[in-house]
Coordinates of C-alpha atoms and ligand atoms in Angstrom, one line a residue:
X30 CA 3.7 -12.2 21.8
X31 CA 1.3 -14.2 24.5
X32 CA 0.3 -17.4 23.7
X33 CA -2.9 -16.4 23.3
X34 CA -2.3 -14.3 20.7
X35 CA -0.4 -17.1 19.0
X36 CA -3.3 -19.3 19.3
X37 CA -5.3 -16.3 18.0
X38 CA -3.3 -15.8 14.7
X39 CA -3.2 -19.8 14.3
X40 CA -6.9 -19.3 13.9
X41 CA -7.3 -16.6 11.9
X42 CA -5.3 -19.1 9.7
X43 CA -7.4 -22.3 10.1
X44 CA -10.2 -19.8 9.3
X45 CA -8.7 -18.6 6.0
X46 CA -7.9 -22.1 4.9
X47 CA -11.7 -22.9 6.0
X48 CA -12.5 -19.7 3.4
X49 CA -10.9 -18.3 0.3
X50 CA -9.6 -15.7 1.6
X51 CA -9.9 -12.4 7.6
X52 CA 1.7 8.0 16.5
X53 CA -0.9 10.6 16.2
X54 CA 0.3 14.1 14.5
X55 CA -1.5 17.6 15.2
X56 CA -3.1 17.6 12.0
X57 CA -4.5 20.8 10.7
X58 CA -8.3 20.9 9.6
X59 CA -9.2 22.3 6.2
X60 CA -11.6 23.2 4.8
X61 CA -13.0 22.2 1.6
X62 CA -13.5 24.9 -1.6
X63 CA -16.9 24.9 -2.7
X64 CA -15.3 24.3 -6.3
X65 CA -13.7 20.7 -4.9
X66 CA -16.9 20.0 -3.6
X67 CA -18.7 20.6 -6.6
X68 CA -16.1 18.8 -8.6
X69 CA -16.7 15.6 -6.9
X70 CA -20.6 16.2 -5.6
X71 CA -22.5 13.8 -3.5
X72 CA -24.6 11.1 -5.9
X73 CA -27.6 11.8 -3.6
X74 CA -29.6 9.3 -2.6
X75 CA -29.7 6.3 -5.0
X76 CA -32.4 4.2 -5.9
X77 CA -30.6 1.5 -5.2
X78 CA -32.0 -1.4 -2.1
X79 CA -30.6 -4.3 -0.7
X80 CA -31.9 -7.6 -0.8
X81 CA -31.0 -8.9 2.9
X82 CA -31.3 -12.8 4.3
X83 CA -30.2 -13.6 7.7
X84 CA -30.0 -16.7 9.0
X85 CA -29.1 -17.9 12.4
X86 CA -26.6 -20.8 12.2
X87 CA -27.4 -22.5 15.3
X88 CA -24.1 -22.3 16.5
X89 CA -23.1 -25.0 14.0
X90 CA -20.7 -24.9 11.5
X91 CA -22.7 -25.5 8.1
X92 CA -23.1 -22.3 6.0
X93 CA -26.1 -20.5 5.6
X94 CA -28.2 -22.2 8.3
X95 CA -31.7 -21.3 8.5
X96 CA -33.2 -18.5 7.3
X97 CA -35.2 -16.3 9.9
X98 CA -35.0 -12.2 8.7
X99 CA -35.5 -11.7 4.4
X100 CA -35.6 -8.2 3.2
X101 CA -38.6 -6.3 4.7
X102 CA -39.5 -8.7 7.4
X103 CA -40.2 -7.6 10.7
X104 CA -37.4 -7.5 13.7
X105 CA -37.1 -11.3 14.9
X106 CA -36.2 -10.6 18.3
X107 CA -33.2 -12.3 18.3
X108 CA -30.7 -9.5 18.9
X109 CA -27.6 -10.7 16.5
X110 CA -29.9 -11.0 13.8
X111 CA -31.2 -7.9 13.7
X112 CA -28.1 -6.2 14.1
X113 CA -26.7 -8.1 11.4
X114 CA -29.7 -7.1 9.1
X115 CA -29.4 -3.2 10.4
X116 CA -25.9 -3.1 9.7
X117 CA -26.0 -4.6 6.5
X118 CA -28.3 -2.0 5.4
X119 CA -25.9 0.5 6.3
X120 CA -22.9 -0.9 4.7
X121 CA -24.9 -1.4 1.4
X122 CA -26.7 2.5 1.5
X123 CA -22.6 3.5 2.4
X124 CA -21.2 2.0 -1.5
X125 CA -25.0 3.0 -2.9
X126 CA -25.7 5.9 -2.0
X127 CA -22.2 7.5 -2.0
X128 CA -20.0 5.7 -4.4
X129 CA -23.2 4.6 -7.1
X130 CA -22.5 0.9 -6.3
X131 CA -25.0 -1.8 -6.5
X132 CA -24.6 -4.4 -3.7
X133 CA -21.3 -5.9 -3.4
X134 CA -20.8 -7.2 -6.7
X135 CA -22.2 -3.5 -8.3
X136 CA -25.0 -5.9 -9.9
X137 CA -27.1 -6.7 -6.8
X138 CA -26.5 -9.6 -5.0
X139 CA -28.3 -10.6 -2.1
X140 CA -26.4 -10.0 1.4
X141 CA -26.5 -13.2 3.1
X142 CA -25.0 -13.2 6.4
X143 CA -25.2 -15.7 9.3
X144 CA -25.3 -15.1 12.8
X145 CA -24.7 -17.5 16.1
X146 CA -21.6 -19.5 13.8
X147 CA -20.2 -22.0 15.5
X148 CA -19.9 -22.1 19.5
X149 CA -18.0 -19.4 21.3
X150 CA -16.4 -18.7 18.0
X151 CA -13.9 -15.7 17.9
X152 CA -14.1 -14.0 15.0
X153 CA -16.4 -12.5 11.8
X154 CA -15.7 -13.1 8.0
X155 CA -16.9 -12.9 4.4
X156 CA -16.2 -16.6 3.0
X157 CA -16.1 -15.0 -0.9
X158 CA -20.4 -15.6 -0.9
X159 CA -21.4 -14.6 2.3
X160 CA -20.5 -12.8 5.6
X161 CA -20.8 -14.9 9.1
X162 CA -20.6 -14.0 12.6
X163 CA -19.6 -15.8 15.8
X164 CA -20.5 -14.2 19.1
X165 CA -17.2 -15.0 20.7
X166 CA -16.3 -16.9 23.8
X167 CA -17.7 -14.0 25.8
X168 CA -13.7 -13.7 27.2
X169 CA -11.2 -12.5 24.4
X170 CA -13.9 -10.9 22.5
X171 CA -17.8 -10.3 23.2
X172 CA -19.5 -10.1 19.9
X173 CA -18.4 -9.4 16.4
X174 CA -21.7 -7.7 15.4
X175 CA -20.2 -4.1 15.4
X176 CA -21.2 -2.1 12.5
X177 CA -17.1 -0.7 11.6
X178 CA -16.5 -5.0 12.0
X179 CA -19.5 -5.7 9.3
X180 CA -18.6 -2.9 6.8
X181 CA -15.0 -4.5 7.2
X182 CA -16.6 -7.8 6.1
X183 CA -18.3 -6.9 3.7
X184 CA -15.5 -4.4 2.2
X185 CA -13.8 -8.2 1.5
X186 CA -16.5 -8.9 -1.0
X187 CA -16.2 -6.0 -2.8
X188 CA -12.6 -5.9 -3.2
X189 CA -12.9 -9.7 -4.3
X190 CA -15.4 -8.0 -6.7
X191 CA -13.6 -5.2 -7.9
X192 CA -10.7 -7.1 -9.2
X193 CA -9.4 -9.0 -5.6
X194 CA -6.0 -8.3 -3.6
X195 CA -4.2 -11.7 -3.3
X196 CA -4.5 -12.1 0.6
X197 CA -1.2 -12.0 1.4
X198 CA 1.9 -10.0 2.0
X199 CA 2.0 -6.2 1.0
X200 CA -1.9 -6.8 -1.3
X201 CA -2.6 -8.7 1.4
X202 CA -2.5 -6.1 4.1
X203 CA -3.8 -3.3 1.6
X204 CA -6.9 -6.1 1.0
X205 CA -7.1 -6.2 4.8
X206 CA -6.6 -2.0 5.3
X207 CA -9.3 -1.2 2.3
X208 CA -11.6 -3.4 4.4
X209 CA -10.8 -1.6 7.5
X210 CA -10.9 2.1 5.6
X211 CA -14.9 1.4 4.3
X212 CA -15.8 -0.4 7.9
X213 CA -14.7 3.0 9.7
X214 CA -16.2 5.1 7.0
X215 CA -19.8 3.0 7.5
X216 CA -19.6 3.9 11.3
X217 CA -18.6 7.3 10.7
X218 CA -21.3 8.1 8.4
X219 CA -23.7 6.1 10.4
X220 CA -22.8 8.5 13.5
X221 CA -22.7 11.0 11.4
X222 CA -19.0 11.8 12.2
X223 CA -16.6 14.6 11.2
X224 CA -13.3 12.8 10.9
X225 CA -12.1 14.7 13.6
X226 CA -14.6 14.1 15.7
X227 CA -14.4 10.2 14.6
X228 CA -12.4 7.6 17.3
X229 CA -10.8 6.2 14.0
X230 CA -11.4 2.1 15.8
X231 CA -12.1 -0.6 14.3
X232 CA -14.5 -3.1 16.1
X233 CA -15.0 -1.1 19.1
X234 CA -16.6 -2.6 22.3
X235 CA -15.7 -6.2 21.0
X236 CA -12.9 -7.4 23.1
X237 CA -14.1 -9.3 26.7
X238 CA -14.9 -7.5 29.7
X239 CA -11.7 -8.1 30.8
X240 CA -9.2 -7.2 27.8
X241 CA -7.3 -4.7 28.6
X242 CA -8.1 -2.6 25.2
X243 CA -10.6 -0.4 23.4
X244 CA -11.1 -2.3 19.8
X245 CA -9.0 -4.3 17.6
X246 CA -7.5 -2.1 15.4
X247 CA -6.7 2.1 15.8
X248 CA -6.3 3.7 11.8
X249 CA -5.1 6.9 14.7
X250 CA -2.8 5.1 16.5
X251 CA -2.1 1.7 15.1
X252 CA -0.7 -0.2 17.9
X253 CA -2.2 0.8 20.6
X254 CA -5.7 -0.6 20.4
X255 CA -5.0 -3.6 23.6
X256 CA -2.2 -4.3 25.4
X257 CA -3.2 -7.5 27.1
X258 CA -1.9 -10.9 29.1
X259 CA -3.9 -12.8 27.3
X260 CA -4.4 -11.1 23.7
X261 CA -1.0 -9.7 23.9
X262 CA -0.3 -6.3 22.1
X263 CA -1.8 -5.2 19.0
X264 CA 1.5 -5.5 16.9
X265 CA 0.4 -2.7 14.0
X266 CA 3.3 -0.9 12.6
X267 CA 1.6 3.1 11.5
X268 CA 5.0 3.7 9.7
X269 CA 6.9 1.3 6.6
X270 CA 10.8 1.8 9.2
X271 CA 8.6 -0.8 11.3
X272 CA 7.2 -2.5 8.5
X273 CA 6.8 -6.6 10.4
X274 CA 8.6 -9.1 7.9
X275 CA 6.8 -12.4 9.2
X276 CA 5.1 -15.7 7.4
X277 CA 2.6 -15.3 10.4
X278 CA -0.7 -14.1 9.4
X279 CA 0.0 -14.8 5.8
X280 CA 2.9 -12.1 5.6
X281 CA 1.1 -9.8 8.2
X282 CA -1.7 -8.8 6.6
X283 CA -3.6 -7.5 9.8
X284 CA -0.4 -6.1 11.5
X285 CA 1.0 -4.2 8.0
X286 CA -2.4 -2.6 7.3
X287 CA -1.7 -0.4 9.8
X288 CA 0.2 1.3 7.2
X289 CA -2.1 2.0 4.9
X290 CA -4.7 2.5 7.7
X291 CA -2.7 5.4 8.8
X292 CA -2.5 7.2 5.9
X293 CA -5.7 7.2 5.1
X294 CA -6.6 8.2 8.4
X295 CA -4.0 10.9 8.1
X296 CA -5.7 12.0 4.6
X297 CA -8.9 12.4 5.8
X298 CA -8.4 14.5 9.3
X299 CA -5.8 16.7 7.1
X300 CA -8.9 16.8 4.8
X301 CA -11.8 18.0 7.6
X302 CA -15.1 17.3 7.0
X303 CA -16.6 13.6 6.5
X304 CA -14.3 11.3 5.8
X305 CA -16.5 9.0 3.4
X306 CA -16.8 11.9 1.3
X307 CA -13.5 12.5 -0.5
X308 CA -11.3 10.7 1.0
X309 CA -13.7 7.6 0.4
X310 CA -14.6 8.3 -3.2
X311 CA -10.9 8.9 -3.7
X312 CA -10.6 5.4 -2.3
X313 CA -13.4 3.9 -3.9
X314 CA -11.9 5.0 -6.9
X315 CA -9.0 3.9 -6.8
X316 CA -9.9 0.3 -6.1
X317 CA -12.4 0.4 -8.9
X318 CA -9.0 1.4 -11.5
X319 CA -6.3 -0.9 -9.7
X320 CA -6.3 -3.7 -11.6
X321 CA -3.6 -5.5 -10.0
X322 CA -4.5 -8.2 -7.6
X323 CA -0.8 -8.3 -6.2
X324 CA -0.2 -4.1 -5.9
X325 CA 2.2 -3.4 -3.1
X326 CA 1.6 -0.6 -1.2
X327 CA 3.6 2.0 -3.4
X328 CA 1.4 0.6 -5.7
X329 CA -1.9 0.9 -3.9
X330 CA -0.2 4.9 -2.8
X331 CA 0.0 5.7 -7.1
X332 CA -3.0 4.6 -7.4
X333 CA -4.9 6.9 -5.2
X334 CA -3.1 10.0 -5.9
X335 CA -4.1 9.4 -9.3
X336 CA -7.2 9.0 -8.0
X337 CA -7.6 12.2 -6.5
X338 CA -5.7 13.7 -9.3
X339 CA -8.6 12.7 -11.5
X340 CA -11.4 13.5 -9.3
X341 CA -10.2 17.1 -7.8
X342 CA -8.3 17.9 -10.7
X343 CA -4.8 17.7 -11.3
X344 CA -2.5 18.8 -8.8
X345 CA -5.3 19.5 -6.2
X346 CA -4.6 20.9 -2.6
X347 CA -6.5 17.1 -2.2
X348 CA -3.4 15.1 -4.1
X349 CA -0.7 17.3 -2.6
X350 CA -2.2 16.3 1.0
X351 CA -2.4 12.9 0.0
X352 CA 0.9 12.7 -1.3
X353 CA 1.8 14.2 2.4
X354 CA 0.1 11.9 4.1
X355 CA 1.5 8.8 2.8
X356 CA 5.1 10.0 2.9
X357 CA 4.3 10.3 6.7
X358 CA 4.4 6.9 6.7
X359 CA 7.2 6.4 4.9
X360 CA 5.8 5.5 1.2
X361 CA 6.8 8.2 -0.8
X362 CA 5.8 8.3 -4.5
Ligands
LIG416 ZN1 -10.5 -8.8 7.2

């Protein structure tokens, strides 16, 4: 691994301890039974609304800095800000409006989110209040205000609100793969994407202009989202026979999400149709009935087969795919 990418993981680290917590296969499309879709309809559009507060830290290092964009105010003109407060919105109408959830706590709390942390700051997370964005060094990456990057950060607080996934080792990668599941779904549904018609990235368009890569993490192809001098190659495993024993990272949580990522990604193109339908209520689900901060990833695999058992009915062509998919990645259950 480059230096950089050393460097890189040995601040994702300092970060963490700042915080509490940051192979394709031909699959076939299929289509959904009107009686599955019934069985698991749509919510519709909830009543639900965010409460959003922006501030713009000044590219300092105190948290929240000064507030500039409240829920309802006009745009402020300052670009990170209002992407920040646009994305957001989407993240919180994505867990409202399709899973019933109020906020990232289910009971409303404001979203507070700061933009311009720190100088030249690489990298975007959710401190167990709040979500904060640097806007990079403008060489490794570019910005972090992508809306699959925001929905991953805010997908931390509501795992830490539905019960938490110690961040580290196997619940730490699943912690880390959830996030990375609901941040693709937000983009997906904000593009209003089929999930075959979906790129399956995570935090595309971030890296610098000169990174050899297209995002920071594939859920299609872990593994092959850069290959670079300086950021050296993403290290994601997509199957458990290269499962990466390491105390880096704290136990690989971003390199053994791939895993998960996969499947998931495997689920829902197996599936057809949008993604952050069932596949993401059979997700959401799941989380919601884990109870068990430490799950390993056969864990986290029972869990959302019985998941889909329960929401398309027991032994559903949904739960036998699911079961597939994860044994294509070498977690059978
Ligand atoms: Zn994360």
């Amino acid at each position: 691994m480059a230096d950089m990418a050393r460097k890189l993981l040995k601040q994702n680290e300092k970060v963490r301890e700042e915080r509490a917590e940051m192979t394709d296969i031909g699959a076939p499309h299929h289509e959904l039974s009107p009686a599955a879709l019934n069985r698991i309809a749509a919510q519709g559009e909830s009543k639900l609304k965010p409460d959003r507060q922006i501030h713009d830290g000044q590219y300092k290092a105190a948290l929240p800095g000064k507030l500039i964009r409240s829920e309802g105010d006009t745009e402020t003109g300052i670009a990170d800000a209002d992407t920040a407060y646009d994305a957001a919105g989407q993240v919180f109408s994505l867990f409202a409006d399709e899973y019933g959830r109020n906020s990232l706590d289910d009971d409303g709390m404001p979203l507070v989110a700061t933009v311009h942390h720190r100088r030249n700051y690489n990298n975007a997370f959710w401190d167990g209040k709040q979500m904060a964005y640097g806007t990079g060094d403008g060489k490794l990456f570019r910005t972090f205000l992508e809306l699959s990057v925001v929905g991953h950060e805010m997908a931390h607080g509501v795992i830490q609100y539905s019960g938490g996934l110690l961040y580290e080792n196997q619940s730490g990668a699943l912690n880390e793969s959830i996030a990375d599941v609901f941040g693709s779904l937000t983009l997906q549904r904000g593009l209003a994407l089929e999930a075959h018609e979906a790129d399956w990235l995570v935090g595309r368009g971030i890296l610098g202009p000169d990174i050899n890569g297209a995002a920071l993490r594939s859920m299609k192809a872990p593994g092959t989202a850069y290959s670079d001098d300086l950021l050296g190659q993403d290290p994601q495993p997509w199957h458990m026979d290269h499962f990466v024993v390491t105390t880096d990272d704290n136990g690989g949580v971003h390199i053994n999400s791939g895993i998960p990522n996969h499947a998931f990604y495997l689920f829902a193109t197996y599936l057809g149709g949008k993604a952050w339908e069932i596949p993401g209520r059979i997700w959401y689900h799941a989380l919601q009935s884990l109870n068990n901060p430490m799950a390993s990833f056969s864990d986290w695999a029972d869990q959302t087969i019985k998941s889909a058992n329960e929401l398309t009915g027991n032994g559903s062509s949904e739960a036998v795919m699911l079961r597939r998919a994860w044994k294509l990645v070498g977690i059978a259950i």
